[in-house]
mmCIF file of C-alpha atoms in Angstrom:
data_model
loop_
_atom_site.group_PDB
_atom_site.id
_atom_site.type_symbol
_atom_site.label_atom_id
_atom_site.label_comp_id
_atom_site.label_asym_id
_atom_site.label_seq_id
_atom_site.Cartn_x
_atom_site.Cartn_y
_atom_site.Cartn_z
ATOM 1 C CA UNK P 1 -10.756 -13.348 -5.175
ATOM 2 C CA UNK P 2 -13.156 -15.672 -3.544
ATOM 3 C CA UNK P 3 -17.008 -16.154 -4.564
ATOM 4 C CA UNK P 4 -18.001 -14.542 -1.443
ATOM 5 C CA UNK P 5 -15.792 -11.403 -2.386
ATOM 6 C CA UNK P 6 -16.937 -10.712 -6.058
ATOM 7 C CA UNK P 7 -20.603 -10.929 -4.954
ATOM 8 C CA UNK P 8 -19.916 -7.694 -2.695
ATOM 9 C CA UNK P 9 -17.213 -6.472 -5.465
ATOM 10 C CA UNK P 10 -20.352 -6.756 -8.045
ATOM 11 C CA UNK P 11 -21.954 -4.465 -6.043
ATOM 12 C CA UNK P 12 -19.824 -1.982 -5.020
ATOM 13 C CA UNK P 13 -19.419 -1.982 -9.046
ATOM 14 C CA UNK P 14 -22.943 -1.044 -9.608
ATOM 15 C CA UNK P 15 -22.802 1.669 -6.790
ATOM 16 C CA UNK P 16 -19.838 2.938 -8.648
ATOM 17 C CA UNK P 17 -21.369 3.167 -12.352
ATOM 18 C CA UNK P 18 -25.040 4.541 -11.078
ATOM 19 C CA UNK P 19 -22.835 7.583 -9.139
ATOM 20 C CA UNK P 20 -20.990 7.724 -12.432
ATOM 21 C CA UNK P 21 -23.933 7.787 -14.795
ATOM 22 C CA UNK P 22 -25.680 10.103 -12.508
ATOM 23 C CA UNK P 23 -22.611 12.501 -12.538
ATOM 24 C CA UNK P 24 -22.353 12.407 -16.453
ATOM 25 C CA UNK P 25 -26.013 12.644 -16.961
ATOM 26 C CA UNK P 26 -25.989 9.954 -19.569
ATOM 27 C CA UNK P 27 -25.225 6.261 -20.471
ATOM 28 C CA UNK P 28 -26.428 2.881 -20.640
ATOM 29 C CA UNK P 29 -27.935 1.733 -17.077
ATOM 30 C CA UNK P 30 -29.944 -1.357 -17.608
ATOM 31 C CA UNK P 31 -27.401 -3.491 -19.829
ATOM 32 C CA UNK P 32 -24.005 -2.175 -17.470
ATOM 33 C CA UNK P 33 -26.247 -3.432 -14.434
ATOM 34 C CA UNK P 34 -27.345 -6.996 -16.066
ATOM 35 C CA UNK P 35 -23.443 -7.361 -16.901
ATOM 36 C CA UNK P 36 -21.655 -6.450 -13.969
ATOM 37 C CA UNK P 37 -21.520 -10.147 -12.462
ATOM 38 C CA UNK P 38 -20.444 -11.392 -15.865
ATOM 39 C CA UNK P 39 -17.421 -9.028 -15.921
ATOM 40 C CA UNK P 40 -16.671 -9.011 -12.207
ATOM 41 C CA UNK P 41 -16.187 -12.988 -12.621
ATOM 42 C CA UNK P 42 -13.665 -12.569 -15.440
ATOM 43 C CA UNK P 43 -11.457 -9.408 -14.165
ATOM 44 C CA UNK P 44 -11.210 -10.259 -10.758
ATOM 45 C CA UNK P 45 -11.209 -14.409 -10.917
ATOM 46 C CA UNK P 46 -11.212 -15.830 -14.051
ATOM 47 C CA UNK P 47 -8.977 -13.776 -16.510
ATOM 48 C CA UNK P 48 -5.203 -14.211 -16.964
ATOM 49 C CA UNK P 49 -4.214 -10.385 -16.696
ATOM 50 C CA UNK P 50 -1.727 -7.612 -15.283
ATOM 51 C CA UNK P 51 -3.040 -4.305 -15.000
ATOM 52 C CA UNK P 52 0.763 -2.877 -14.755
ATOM 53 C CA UNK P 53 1.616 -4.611 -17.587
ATOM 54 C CA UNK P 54 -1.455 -4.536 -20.077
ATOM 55 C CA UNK P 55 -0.148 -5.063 -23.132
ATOM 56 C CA UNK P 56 1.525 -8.666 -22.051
ATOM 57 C CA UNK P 57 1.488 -11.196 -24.972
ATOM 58 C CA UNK P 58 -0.005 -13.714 -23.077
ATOM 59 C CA UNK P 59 -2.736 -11.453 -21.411
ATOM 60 C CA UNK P 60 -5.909 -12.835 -21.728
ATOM 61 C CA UNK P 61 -8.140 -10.532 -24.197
ATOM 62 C CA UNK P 62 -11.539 -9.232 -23.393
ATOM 63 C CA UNK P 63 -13.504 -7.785 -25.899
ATOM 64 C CA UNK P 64 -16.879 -5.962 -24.806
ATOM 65 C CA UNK P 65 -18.976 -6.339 -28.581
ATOM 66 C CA UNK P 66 -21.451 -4.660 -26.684
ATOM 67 C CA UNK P 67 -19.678 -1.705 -26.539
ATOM 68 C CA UNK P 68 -22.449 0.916 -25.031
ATOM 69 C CA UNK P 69 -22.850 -1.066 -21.939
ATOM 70 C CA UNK P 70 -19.034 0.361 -21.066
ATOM 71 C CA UNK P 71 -20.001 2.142 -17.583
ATOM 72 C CA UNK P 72 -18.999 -1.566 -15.558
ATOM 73 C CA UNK P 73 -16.135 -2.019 -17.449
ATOM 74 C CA UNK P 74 -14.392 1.569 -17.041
ATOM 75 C CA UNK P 75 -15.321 1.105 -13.127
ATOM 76 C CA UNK P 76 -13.711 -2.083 -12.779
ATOM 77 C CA UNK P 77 -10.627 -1.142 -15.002
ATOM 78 C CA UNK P 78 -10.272 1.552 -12.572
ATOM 79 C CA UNK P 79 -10.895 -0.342 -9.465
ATOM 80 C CA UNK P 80 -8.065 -3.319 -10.832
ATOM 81 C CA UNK P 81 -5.517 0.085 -11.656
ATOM 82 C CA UNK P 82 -5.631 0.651 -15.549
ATOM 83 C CA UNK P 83 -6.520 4.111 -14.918
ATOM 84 C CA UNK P 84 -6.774 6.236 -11.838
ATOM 85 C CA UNK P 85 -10.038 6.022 -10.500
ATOM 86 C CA UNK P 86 -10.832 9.647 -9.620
ATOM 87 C CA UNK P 87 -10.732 9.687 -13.686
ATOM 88 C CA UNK P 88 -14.371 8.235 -13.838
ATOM 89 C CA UNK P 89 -15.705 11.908 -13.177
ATOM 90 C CA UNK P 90 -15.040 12.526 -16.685
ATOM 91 C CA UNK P 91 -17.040 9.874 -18.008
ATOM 92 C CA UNK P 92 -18.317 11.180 -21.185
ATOM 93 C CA UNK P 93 -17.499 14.497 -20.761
ATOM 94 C CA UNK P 94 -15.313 16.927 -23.195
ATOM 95 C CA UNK P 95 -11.980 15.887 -24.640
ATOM 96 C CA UNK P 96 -12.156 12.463 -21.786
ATOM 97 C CA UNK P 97 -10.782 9.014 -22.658
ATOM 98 C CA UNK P 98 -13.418 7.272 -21.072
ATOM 99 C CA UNK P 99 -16.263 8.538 -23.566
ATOM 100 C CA UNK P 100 -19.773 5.930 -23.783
ATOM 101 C CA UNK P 101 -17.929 2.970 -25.613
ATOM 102 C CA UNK P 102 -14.716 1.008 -25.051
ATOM 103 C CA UNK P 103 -11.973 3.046 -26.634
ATOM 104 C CA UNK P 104 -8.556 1.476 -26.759
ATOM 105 C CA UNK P 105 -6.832 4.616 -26.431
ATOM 106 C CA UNK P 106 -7.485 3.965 -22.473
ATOM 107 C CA UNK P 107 -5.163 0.582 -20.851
ATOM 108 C CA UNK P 108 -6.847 -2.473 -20.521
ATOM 109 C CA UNK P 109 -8.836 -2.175 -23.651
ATOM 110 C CA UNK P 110 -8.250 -4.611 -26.618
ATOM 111 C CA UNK P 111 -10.125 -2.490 -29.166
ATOM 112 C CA UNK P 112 -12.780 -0.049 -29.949
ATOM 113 C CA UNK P 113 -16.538 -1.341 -29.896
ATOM 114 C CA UNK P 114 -20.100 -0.110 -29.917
ATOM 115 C CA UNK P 115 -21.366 -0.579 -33.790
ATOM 116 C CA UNK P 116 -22.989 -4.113 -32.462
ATOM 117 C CA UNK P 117 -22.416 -7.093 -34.604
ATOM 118 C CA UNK P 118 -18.356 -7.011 -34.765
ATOM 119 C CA UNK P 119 -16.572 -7.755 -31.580
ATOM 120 C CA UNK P 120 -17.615 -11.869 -32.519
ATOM 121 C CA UNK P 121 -15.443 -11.546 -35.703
ATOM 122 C CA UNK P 122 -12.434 -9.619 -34.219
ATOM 123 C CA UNK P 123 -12.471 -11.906 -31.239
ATOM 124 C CA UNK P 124 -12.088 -15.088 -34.229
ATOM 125 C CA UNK P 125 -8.975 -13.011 -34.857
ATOM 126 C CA UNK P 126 -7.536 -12.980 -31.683
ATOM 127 C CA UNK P 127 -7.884 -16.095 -30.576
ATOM 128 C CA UNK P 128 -6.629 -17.594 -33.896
ATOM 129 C CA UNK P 129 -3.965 -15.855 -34.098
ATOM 130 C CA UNK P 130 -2.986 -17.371 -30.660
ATOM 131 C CA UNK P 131 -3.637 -20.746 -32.177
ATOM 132 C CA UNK P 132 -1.007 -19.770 -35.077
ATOM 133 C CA UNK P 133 1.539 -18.289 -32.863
ATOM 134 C CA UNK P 134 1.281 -21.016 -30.219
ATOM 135 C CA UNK P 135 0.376 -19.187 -27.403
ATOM 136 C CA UNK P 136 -1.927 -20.229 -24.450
ATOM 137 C CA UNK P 137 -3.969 -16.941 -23.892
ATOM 138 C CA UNK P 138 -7.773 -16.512 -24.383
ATOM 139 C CA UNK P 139 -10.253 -14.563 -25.979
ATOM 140 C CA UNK P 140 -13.929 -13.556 -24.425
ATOM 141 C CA UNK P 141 -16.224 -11.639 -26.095
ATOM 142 C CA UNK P 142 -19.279 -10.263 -24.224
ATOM 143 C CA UNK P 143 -22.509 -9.546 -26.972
ATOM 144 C CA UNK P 144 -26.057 -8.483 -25.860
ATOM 145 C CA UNK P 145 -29.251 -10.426 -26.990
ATOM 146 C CA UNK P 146 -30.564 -7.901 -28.951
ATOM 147 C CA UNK P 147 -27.066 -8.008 -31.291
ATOM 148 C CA UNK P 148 -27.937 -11.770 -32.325
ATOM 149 C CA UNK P 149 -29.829 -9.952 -34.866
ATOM 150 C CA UNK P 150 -27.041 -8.903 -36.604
ATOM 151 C CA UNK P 151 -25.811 -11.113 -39.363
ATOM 152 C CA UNK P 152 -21.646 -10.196 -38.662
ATOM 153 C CA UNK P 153 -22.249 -12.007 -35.441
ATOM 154 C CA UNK P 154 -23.399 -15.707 -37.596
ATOM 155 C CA UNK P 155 -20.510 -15.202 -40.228
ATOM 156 C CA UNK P 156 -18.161 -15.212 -37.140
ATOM 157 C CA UNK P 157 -19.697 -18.021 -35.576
ATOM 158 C CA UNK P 158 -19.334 -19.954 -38.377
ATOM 159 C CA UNK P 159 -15.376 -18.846 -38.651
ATOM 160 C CA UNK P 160 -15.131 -19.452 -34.869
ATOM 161 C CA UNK P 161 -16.094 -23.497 -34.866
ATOM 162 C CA UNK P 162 -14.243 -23.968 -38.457
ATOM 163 C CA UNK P 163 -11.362 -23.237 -36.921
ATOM 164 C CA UNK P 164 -11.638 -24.940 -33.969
ATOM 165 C CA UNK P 165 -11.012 -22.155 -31.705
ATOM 166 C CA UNK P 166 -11.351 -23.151 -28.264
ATOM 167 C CA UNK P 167 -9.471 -20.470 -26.719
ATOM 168 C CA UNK P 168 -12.783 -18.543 -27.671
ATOM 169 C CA UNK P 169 -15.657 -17.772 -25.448
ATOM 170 C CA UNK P 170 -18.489 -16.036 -26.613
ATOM 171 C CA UNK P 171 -20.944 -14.835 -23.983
ATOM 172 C CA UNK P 172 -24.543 -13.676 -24.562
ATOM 173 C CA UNK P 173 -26.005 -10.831 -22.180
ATOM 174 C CA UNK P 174 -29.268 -12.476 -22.373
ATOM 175 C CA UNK P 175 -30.941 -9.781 -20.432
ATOM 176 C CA UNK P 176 -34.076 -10.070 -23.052
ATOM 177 C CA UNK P 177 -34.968 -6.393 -23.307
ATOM 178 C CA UNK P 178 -33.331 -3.650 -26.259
ATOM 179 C CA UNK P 179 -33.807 -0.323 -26.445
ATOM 180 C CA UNK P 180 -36.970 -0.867 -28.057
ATOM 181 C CA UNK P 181 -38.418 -3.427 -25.837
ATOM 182 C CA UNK P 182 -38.162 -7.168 -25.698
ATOM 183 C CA UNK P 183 -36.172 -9.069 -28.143
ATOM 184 C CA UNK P 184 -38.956 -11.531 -29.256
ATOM 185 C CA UNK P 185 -41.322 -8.517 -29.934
ATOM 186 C CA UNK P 186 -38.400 -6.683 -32.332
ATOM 187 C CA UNK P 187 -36.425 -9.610 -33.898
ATOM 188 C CA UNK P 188 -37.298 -13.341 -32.609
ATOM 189 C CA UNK P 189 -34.323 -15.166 -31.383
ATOM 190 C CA UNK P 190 -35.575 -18.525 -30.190
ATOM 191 C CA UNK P 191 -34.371 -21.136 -30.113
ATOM 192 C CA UNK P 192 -31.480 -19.239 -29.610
ATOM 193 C CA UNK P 193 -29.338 -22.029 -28.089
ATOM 194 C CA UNK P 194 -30.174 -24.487 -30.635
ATOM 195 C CA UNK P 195 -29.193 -21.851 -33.385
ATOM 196 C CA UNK P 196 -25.380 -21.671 -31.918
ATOM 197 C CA UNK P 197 -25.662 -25.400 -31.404
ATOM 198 C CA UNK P 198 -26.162 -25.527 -34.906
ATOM 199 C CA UNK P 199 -23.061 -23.135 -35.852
ATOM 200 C CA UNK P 200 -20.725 -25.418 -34.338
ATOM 201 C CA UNK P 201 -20.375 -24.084 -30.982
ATOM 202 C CA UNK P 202 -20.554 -25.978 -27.435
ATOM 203 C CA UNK P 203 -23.378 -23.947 -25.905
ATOM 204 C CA UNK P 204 -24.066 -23.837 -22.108
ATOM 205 C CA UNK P 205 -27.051 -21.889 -20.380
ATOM 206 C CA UNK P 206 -26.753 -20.364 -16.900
ATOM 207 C CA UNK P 207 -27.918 -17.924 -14.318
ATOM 208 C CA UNK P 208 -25.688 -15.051 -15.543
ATOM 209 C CA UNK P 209 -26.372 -13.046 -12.335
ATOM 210 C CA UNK P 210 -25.676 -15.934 -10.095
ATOM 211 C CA UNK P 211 -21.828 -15.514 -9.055
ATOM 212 C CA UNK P 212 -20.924 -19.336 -7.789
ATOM 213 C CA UNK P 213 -22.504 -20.728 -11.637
ATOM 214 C CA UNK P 214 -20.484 -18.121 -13.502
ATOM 215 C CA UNK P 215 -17.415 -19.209 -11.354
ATOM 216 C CA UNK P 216 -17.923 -22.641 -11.785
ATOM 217 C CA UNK P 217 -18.488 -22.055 -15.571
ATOM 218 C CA UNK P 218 -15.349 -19.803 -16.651
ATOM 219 C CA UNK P 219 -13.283 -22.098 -14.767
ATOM 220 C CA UNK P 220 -14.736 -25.290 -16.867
ATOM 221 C CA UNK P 221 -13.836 -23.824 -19.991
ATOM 222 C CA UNK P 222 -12.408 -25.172 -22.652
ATOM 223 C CA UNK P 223 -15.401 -28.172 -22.454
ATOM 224 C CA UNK P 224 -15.030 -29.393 -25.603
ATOM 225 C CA UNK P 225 -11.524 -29.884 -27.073
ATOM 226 C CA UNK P 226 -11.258 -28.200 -30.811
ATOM 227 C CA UNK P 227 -15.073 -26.432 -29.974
ATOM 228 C CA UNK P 228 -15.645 -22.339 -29.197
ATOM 229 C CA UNK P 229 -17.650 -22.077 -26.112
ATOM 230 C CA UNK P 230 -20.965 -20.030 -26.160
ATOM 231 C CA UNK P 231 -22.240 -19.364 -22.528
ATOM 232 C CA UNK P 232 -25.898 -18.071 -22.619
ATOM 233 C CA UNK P 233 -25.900 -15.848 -19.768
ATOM 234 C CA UNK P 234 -29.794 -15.518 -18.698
ATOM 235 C CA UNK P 235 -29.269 -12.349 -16.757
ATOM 236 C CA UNK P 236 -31.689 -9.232 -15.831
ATOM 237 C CA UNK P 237 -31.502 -6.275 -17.149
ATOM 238 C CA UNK P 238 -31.502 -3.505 -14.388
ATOM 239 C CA UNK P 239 -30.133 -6.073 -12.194
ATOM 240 C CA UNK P 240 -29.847 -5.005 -8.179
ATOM 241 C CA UNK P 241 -31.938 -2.173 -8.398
ATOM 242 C CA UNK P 242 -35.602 -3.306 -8.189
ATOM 243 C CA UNK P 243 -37.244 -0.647 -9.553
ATOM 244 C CA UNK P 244 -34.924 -0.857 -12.605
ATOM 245 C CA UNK P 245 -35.555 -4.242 -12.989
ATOM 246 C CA UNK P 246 -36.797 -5.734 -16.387
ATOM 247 C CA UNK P 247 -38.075 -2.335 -17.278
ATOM 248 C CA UNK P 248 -37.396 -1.203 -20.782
ATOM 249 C CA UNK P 249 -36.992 2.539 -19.808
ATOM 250 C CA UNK P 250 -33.896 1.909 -18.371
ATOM 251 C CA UNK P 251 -31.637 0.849 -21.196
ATOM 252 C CA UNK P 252 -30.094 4.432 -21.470
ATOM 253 C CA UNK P 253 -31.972 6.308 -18.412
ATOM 254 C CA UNK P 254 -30.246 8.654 -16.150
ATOM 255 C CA UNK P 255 -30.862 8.017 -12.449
ATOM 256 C CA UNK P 256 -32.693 11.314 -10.809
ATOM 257 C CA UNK P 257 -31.134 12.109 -7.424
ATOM 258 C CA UNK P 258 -34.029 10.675 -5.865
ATOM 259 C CA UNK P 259 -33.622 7.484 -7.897
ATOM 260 C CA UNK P 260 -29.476 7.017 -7.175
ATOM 261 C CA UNK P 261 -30.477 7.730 -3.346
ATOM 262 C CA UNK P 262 -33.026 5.033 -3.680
ATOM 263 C CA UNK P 263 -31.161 2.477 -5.587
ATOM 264 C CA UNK P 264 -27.718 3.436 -3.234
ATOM 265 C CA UNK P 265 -29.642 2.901 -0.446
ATOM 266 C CA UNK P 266 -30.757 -0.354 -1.917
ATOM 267 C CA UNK P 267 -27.166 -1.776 -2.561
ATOM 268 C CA UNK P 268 -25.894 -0.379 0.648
ATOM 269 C CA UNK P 269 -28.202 -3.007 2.572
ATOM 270 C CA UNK P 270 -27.540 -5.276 -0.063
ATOM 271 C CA UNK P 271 -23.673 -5.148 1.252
ATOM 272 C CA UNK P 272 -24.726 -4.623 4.946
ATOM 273 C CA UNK P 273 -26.182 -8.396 4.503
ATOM 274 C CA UNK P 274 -22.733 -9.553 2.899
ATOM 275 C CA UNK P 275 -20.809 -8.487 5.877
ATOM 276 C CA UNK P 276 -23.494 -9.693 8.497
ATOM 277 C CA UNK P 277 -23.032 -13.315 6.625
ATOM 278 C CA UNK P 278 -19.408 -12.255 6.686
ATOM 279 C CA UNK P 279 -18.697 -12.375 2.739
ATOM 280 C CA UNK P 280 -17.384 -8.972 2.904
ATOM 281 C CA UNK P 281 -15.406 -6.817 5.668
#
């Protein structure tokens, strides 16, 4: 898919998890906004997969350690044909696959996440076990800011450059808000890219909601032969919907009906523009 493409596929994504949310009357807004480019990129440009096939050896592996931001990953799994997509109704409802974190019981999903601080470590894994079986395929593994606080994620870093894994990206949602306000206020992180730097890890920081960068950067990777790549993806939280933006409250809040007509509306002319500037039909 071209750039001009995923910009209007990102937001048809976050039309598609707000209706979602709205429906279920729960799950995690800000962080599933402020990570839709990021996975848009990878599942519809960058990422060596087959969603008729989803357990192929060589698939490229995706592993989302932030597991509660899971609404833009079910609604692009859907949209690429893991799963039908009338089956996002269910979201989080009784006895449904697609419950608030990534459960691997559902096709296209590598493993179950949400208890923040592993997905680093079973990503290592992965993409070693490539290394030792001589295959070609990659591992990315998407963690929020406010997980750097969690000492699993260092112990995997330091795993990650020992063994020279790079067929291993780690990404950073650095959206800069948890859900208990901003990261410096609960748990300092800076210098945050000097502190991977330091692990072993060739670290590059972008505009995480800027499509052509994120493009440009998957495609780049591996930059350093024998080196795990860290992308620090400077992104906002809440992202397309400006009265969601960098406010706290939305982490886990539940669009009114006002507030999805609003923030519909919003997208709507966001995608009228695309196809005036003919990005999108």
């Amino acid at each position: 898919m071209e750039t001009k493409a995923l910009k209007a596929k990102a937001v048809q994504v976050r039309m598609d998890l707000l209706r979602m949310i709205h429906g279920a009357k729960t799950g995690h807004t800000g962080g599933s906004l402020s990570n839709t480019d990021i996975l848009t990129a990878l599942y519809y440009r960058v990422m060596n997969i087959d969603s008729q096939n989803p357990k192929w050896a060589d698939r490229d592996r995706f592993i989302a350690s932030k597991g509660h931001s899971v609404e833009s990953l079910w609604c692009i799994l859907a949209d690429l044909g893991f799963f039908p997509k009338e089956e996002l109704k269910t979201f989080s409802q009784f006895g449904t696959r697609l419950i608030g974190h990534p459960n691997n019981k559902v096709p296209g999903i590598e493993m179950n996440t949400g208890a923040l601080g592993h997905g680093l470590a079973i990503s290592v894994g992965m993409a070693l076990a490539a290394k030792r079986d001589g295959r070609n395929y990659r591992v990315f593994c998407l963690m929020g800011d406010g997980e750097q606080a969690e000492g699993s994620v260092w112990e995997a870093a330091m795993a990650g450059a020992h063994y020279k894994l790079d067929n291993l990206i780690g990404i950073i949602d650095r959206n800069r808000l948890q859900i208990s306000g901003s990261t410096e206020d609960v748990m300092g992180l800076e210098p945050l890219e000097e502190k991977w730097s330091s692990f072993g890890w060739h670290v590059v920081s972008i505009d995480g909601n800027d499509m052509d960068t994120l493009v440009k950067t998957f495609e780049a990777i591996p930059f350093v032969l024998d080196q795990p790549t860290l992308i620090m993806a400077n992104t906002v939280k809440g992202k397309g919907v400006s009265f969601a933006e960098n406010v706290p409250h939305w982490h886990h809040h539940v669009p009114s009906d006002a507030e999805l007509e609003k923030a519909l509306a919003e997208l709507s002319a966001t995608l009228e523009l695309f196809k005036q500037e003919g990005q999108v039909r």
